[in-house]
Backbone atoms as SQL, in Angstrom:
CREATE TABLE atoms (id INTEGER PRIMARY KEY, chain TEXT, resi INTEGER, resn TEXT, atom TEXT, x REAL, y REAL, z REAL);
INSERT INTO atoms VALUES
  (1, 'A', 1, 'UNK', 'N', 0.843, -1.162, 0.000),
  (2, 'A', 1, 'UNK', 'CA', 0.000, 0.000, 0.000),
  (3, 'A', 1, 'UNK', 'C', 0.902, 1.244, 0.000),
  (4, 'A', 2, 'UNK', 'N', 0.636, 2.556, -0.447),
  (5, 'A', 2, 'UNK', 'CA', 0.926, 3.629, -0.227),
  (6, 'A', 2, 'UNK', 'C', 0.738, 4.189, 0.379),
  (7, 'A', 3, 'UNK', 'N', 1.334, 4.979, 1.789),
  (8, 'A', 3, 'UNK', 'CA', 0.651, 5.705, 2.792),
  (9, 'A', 3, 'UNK', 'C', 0.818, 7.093, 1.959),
  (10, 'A', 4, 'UNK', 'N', 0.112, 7.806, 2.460),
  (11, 'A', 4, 'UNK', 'CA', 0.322, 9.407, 2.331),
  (12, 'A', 4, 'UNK', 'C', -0.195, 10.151, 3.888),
  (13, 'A', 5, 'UNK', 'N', 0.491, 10.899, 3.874),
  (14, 'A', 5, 'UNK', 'CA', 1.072, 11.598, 4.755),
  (15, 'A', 5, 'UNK', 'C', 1.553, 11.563, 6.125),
  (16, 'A', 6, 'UNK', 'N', 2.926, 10.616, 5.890),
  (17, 'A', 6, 'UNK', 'CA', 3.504, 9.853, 6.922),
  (18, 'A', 6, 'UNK', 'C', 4.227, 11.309, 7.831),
  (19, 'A', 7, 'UNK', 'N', 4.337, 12.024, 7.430),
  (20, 'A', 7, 'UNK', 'CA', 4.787, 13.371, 8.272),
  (21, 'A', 7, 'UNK', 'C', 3.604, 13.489, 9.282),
  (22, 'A', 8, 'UNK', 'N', 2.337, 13.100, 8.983),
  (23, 'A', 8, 'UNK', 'CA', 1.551, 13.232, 10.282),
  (24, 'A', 8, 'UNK', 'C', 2.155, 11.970, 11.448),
  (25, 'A', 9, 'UNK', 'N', 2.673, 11.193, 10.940),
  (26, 'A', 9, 'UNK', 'CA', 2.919, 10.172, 11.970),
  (27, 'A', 9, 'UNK', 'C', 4.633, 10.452, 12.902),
  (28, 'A', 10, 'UNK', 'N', 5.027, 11.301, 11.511),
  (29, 'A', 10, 'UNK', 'CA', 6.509, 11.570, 12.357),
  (30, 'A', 10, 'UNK', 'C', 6.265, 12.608, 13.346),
  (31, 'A', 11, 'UNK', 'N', 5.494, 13.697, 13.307),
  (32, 'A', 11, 'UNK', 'CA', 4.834, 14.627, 14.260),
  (33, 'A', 11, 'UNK', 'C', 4.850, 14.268, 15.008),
  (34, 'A', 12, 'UNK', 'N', 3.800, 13.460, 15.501),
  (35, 'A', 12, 'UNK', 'CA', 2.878, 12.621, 16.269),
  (36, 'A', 12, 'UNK', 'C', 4.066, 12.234, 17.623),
  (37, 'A', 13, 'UNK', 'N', 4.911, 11.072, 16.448),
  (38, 'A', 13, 'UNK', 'CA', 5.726, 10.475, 17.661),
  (39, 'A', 13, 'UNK', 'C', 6.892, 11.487, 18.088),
  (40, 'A', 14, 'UNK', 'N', 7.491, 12.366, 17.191),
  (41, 'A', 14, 'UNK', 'CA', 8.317, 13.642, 17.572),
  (42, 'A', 14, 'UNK', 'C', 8.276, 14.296, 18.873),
  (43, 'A', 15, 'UNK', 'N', 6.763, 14.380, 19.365),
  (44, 'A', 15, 'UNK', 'CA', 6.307, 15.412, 20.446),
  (45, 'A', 15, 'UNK', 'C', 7.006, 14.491, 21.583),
  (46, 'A', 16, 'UNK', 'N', 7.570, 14.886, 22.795),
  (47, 'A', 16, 'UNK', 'CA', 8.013, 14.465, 23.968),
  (48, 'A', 16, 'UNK', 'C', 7.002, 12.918, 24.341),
  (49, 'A', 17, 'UNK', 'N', 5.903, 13.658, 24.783),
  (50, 'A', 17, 'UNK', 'CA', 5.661, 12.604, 25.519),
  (51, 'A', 17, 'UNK', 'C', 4.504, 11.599, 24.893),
  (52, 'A', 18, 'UNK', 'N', 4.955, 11.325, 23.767),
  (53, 'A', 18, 'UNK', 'CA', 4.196, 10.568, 22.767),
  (54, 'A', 18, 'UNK', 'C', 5.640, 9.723, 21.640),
  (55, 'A', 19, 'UNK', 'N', 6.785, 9.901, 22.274),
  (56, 'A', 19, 'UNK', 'CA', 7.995, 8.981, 21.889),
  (57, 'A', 19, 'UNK', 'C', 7.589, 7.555, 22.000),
  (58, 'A', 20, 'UNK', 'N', 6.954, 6.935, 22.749),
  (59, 'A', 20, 'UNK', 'CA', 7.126, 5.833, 23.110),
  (60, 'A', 20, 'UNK', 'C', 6.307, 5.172, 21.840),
  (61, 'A', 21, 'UNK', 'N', 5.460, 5.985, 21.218),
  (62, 'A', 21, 'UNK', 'CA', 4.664, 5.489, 19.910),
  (63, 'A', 21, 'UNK', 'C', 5.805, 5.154, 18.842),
  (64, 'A', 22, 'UNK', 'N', 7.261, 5.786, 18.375),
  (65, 'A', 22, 'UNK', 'CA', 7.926, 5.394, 17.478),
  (66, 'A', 22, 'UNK', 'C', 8.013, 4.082, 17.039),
  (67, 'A', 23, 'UNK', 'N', 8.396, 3.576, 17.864),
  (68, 'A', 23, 'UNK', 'CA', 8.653, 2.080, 17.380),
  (69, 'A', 23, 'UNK', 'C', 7.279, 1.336, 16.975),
  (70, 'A', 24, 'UNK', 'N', 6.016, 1.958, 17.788),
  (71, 'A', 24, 'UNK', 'CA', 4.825, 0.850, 17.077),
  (72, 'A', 24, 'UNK', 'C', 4.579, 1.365, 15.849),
  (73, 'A', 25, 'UNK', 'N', 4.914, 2.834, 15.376),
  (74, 'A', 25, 'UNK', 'CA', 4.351, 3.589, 14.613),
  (75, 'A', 25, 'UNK', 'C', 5.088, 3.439, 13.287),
  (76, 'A', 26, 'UNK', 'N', 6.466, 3.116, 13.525),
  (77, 'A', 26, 'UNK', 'CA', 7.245, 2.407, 12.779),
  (78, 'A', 26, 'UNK', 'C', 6.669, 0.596, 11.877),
  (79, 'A', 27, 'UNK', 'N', 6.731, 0.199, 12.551),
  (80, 'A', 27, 'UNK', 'CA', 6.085, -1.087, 12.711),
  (81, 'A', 27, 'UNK', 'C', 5.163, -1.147, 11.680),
  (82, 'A', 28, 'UNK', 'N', 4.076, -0.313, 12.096),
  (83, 'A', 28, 'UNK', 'CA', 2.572, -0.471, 11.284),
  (84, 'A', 28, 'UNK', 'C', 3.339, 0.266, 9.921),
  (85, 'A', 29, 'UNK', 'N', 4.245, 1.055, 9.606),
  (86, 'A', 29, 'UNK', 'CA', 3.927, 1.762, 8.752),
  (87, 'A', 29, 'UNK', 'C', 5.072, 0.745, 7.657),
  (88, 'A', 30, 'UNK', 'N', 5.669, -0.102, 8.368),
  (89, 'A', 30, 'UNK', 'CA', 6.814, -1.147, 7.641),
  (90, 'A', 30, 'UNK', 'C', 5.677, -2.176, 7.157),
  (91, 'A', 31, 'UNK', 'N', 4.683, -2.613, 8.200),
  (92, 'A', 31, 'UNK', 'CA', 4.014, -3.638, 7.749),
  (93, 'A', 31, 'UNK', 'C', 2.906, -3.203, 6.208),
  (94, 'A', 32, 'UNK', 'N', 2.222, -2.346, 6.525),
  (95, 'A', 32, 'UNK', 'CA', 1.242, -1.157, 5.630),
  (96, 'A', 32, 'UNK', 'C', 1.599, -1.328, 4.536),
  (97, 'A', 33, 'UNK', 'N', 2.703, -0.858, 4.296),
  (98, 'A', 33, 'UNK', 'CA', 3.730, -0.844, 2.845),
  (99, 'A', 33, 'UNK', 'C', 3.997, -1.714, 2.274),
  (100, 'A', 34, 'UNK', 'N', 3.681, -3.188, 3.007),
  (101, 'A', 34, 'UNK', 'CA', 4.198, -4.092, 2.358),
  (102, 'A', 34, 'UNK', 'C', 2.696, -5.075, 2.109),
  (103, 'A', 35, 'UNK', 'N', 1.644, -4.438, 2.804),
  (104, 'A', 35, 'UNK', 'CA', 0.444, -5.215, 2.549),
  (105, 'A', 35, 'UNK', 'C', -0.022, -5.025, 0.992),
  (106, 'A', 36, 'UNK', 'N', -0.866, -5.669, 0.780),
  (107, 'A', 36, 'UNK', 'CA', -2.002, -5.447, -0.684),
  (108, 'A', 36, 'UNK', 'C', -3.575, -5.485, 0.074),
  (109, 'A', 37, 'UNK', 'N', -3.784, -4.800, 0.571),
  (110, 'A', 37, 'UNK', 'CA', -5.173, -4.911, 1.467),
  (111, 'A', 37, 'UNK', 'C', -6.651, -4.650, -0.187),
  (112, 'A', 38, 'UNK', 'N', -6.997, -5.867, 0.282),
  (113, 'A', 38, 'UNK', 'CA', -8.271, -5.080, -1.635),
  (114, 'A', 38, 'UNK', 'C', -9.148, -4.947, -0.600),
  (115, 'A', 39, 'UNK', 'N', -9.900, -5.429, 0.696),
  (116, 'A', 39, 'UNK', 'CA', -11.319, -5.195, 1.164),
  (117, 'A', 39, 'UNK', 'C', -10.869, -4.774, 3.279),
  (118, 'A', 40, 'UNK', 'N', -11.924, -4.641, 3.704),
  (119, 'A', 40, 'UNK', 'CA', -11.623, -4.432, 5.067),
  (120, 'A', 40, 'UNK', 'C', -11.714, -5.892, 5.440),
  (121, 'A', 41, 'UNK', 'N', -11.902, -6.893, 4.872),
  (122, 'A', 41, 'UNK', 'CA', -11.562, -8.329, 5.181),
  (123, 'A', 41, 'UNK', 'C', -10.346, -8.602, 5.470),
  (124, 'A', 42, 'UNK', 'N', -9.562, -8.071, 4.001),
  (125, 'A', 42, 'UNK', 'CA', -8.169, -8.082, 4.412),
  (126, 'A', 42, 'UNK', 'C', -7.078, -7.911, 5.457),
  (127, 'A', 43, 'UNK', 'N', -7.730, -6.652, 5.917),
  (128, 'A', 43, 'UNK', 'CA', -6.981, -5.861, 7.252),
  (129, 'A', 43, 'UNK', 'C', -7.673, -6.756, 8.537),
  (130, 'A', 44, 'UNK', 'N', -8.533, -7.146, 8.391),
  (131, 'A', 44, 'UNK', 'CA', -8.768, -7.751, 9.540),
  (132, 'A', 44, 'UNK', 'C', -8.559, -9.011, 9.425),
  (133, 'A', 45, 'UNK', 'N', -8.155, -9.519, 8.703),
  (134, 'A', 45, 'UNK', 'CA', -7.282, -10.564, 8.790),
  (135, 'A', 45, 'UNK', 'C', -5.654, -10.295, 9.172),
  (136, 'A', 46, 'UNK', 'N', -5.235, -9.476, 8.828),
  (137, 'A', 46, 'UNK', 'CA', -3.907, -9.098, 9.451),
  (138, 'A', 46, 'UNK', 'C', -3.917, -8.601, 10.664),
  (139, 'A', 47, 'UNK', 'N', -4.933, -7.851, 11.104),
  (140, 'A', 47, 'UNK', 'CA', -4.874, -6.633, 12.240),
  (141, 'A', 47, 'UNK', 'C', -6.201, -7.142, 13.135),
  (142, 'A', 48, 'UNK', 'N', -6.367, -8.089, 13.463),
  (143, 'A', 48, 'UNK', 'CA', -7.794, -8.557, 14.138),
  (144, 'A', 48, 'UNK', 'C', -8.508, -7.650, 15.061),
  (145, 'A', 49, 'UNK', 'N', -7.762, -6.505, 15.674),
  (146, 'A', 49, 'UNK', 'CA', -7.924, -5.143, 16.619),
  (147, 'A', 49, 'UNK', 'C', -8.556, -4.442, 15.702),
  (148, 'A', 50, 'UNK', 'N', -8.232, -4.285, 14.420),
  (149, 'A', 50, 'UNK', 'CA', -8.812, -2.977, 14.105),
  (150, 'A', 50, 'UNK', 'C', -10.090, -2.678, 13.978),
  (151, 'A', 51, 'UNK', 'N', -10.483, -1.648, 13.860),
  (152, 'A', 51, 'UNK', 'CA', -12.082, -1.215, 13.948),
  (153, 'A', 51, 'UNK', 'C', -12.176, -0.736, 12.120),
  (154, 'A', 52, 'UNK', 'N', -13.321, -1.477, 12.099),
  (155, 'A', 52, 'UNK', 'CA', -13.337, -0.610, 10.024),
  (156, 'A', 52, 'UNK', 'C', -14.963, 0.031, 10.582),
  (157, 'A', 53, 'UNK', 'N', -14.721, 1.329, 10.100),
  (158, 'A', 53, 'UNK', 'CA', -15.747, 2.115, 9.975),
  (159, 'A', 53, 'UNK', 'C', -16.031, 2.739, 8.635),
  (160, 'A', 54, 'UNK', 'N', -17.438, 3.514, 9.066),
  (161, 'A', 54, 'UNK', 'CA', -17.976, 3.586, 7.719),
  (162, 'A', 54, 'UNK', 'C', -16.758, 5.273, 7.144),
  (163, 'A', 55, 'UNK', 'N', -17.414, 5.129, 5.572),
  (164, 'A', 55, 'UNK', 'CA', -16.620, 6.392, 4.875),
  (165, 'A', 55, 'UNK', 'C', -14.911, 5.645, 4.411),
  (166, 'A', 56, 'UNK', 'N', -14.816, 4.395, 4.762),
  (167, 'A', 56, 'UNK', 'CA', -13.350, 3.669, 3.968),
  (168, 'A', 56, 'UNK', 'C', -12.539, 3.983, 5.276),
  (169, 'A', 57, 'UNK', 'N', -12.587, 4.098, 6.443),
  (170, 'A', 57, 'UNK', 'CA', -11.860, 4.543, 7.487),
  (171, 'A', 57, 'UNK', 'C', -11.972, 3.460, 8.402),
  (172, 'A', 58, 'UNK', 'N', -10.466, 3.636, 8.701),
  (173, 'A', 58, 'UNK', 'CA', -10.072, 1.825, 9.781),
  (174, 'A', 58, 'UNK', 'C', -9.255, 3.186, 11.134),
  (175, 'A', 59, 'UNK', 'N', -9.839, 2.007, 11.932),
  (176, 'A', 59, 'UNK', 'CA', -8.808, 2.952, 13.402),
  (177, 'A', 59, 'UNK', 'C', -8.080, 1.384, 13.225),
  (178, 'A', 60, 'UNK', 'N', -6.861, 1.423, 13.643),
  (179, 'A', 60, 'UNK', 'CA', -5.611, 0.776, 14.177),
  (180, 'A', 60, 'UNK', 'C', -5.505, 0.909, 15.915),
  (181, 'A', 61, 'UNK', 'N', -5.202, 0.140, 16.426),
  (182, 'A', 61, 'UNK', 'CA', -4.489, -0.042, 17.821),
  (183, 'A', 61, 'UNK', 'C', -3.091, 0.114, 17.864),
  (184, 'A', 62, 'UNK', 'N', -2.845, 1.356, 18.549),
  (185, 'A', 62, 'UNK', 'CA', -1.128, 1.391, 18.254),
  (186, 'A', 62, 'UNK', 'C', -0.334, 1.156, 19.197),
  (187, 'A', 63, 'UNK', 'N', 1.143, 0.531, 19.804),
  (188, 'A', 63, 'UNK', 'CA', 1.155, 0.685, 21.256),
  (189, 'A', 63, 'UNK', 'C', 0.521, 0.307, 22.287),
  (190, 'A', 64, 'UNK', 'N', -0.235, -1.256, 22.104),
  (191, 'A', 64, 'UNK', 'CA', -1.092, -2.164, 23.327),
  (192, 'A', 64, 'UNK', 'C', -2.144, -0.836, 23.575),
  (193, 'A', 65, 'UNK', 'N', -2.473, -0.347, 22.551),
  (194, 'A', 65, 'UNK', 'CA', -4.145, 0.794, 22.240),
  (195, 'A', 65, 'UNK', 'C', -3.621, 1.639, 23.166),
  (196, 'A', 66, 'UNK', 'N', -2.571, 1.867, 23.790),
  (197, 'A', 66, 'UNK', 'CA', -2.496, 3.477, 24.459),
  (198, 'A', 66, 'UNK', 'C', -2.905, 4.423, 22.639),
  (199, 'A', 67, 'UNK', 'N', -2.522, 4.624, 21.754),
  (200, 'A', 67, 'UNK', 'CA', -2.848, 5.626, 20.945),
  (201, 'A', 67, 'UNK', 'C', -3.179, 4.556, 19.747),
  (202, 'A', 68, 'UNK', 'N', -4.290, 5.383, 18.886),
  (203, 'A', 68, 'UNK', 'CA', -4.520, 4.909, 17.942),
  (204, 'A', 68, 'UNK', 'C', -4.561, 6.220, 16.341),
  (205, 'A', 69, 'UNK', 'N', -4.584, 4.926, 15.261),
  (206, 'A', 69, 'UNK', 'CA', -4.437, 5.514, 14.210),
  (207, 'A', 69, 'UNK', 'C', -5.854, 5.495, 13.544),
  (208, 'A', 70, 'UNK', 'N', -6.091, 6.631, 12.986),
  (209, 'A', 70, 'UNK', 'CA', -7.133, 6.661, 12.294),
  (210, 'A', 70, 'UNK', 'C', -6.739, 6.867, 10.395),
  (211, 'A', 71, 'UNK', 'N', -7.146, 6.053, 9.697),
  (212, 'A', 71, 'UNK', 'CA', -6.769, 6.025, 8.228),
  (213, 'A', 71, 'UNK', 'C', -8.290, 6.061, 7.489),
  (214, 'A', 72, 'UNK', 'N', -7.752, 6.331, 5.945),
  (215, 'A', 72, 'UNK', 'CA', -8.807, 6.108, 5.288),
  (216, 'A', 72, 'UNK', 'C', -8.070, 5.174, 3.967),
  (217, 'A', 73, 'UNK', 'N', -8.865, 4.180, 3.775),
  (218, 'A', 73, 'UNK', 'CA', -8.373, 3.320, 2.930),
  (219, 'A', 73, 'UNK', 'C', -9.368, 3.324, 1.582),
  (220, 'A', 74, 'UNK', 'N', -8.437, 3.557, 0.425),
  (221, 'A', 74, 'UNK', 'CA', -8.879, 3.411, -1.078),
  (222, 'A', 74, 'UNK', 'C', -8.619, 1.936, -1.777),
  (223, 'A', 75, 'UNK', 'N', -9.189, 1.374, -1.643),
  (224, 'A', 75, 'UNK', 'CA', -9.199, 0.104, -1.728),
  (225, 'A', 75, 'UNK', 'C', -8.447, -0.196, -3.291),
  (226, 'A', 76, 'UNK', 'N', -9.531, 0.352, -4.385),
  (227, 'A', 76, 'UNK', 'CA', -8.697, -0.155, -5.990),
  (228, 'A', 76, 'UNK', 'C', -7.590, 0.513, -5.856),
  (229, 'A', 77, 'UNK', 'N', -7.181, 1.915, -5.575),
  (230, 'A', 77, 'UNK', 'CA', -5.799, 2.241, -5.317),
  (231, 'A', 77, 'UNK', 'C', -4.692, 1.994, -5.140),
  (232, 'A', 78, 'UNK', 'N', -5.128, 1.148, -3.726),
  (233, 'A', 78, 'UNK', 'CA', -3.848, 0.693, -3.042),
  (234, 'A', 78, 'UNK', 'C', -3.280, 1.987, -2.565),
  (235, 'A', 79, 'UNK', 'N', -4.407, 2.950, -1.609),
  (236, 'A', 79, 'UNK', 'CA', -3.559, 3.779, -0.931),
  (237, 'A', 79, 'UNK', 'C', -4.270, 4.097, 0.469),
  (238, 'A', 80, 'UNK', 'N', -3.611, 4.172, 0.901),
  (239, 'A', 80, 'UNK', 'CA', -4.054, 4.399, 3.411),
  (240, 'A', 80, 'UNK', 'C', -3.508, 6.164, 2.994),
  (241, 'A', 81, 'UNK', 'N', -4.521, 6.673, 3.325),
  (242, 'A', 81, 'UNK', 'CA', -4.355, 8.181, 4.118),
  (243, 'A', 81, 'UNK', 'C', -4.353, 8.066, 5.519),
  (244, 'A', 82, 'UNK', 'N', -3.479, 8.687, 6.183),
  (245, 'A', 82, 'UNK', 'CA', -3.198, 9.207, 7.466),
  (246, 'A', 82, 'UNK', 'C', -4.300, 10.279, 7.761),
  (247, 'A', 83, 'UNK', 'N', -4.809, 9.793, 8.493),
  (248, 'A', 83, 'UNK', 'CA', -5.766, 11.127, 8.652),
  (249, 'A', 83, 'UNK', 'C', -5.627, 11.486, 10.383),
  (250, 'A', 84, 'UNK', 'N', -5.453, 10.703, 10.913),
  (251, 'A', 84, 'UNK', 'CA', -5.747, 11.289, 12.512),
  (252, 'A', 84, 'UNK', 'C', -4.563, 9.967, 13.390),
  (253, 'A', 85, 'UNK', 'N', -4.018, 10.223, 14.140),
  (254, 'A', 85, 'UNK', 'CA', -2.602, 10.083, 15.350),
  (255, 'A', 85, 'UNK', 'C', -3.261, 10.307, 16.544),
  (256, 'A', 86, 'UNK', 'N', -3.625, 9.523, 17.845),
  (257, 'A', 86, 'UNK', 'CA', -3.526, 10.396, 18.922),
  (258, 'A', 86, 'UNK', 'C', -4.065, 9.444, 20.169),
  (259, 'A', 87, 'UNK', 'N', -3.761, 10.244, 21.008),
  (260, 'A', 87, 'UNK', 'CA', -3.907, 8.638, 21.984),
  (261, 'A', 87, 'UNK', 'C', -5.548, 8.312, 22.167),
  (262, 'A', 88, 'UNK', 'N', -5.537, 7.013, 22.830),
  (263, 'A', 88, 'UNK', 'CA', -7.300, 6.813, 22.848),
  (264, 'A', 88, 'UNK', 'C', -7.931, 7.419, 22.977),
  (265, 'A', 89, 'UNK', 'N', -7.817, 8.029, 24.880),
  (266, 'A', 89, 'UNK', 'CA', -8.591, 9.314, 24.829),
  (267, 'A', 89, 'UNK', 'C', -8.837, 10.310, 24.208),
  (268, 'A', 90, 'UNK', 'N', -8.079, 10.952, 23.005),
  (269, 'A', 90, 'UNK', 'CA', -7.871, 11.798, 22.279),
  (270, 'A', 90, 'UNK', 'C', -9.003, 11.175, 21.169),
  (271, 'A', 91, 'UNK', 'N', -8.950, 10.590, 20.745),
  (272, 'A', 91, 'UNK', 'CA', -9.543, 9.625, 19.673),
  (273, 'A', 91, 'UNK', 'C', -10.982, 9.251, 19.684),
  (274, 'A', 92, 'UNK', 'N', -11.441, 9.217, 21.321),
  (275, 'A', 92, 'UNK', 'CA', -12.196, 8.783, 21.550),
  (276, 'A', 92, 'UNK', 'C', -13.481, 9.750, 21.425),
  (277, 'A', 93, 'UNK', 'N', -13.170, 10.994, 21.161),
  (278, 'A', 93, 'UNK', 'CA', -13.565, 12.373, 21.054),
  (279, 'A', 93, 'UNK', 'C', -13.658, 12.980, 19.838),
  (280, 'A', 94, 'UNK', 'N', -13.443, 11.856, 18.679),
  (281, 'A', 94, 'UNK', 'CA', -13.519, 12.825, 16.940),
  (282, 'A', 94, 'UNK', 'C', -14.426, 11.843, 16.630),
  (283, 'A', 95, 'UNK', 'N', -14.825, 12.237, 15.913),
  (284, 'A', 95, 'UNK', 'CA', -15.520, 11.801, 14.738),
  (285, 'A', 95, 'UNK', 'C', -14.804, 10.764, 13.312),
  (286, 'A', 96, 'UNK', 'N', -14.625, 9.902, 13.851),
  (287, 'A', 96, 'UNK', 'CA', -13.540, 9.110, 12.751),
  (288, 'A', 96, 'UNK', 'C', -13.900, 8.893, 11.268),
  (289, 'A', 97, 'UNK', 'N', -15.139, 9.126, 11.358),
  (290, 'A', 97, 'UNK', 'CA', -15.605, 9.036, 9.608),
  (291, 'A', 97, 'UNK', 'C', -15.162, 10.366, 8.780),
  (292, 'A', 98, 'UNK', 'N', -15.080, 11.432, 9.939),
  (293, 'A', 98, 'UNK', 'CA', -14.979, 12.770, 8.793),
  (294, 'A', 98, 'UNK', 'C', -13.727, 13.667, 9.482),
  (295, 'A', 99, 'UNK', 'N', -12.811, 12.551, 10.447),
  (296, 'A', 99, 'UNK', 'CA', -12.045, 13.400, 10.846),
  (297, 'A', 99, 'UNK', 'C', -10.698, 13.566, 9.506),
  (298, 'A', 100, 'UNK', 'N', -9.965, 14.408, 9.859),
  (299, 'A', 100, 'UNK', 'CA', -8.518, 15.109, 8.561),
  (300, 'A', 100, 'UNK', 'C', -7.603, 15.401, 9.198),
  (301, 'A', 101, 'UNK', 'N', -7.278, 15.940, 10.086),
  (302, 'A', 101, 'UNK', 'CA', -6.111, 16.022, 10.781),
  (303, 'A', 101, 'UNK', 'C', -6.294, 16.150, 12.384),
  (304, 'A', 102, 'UNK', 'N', -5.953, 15.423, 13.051),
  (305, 'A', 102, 'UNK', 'CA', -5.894, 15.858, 14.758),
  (306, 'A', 102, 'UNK', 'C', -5.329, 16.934, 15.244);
């Protein structure tokens, strides 16, 4: 898959006290790249945590779910937008179908 806009994820883990996300954030974005996801079947076969919601948008568990990722997935594409970074609680408070940036 193609992510776009992995600078939201380097942000994210950049800030002090949200370091400890690098390495999961790393992780997902090594694994991502190397998936071919065609349906939300797919991902949940790889990612059994994740949540697929409506509008093409999957939340991820990042970091044993201290923070999660919110994406939007184009399926014939083959491309994951980054749309939202932030810890649960943070997360737990948008609107994941129409959120764009945290």
């Amino acid at each position: 898959m193609r992510i776009i806009a992995k600078s939201t994820l380097k942000n994210f883990r950049e800030q002090p006290e949200h370091r400890d996300a690098q390495g999961p954030l790393e992780s997902w974005y090594e694994e991502a790249t190397r998936a071919a996801w065609s349906s939300p079947q797919a991902i949940k076969a790889q990612y059994r945590s994740a949540s697929i919601c409506g509008n093409n948008r999957v939340v991820f568990n990042i970091g044993g779910n201290k923070y999660r990722l919110v994406v939007e997935v184009q399926y014939p594409a083959g491309i994951v937008w980054v749309k939202c970074v932030g810890t649960h609680a943070q997360c737990d408070r948008i609107d994941v179908e129409s959120v764009n940036e945290y």
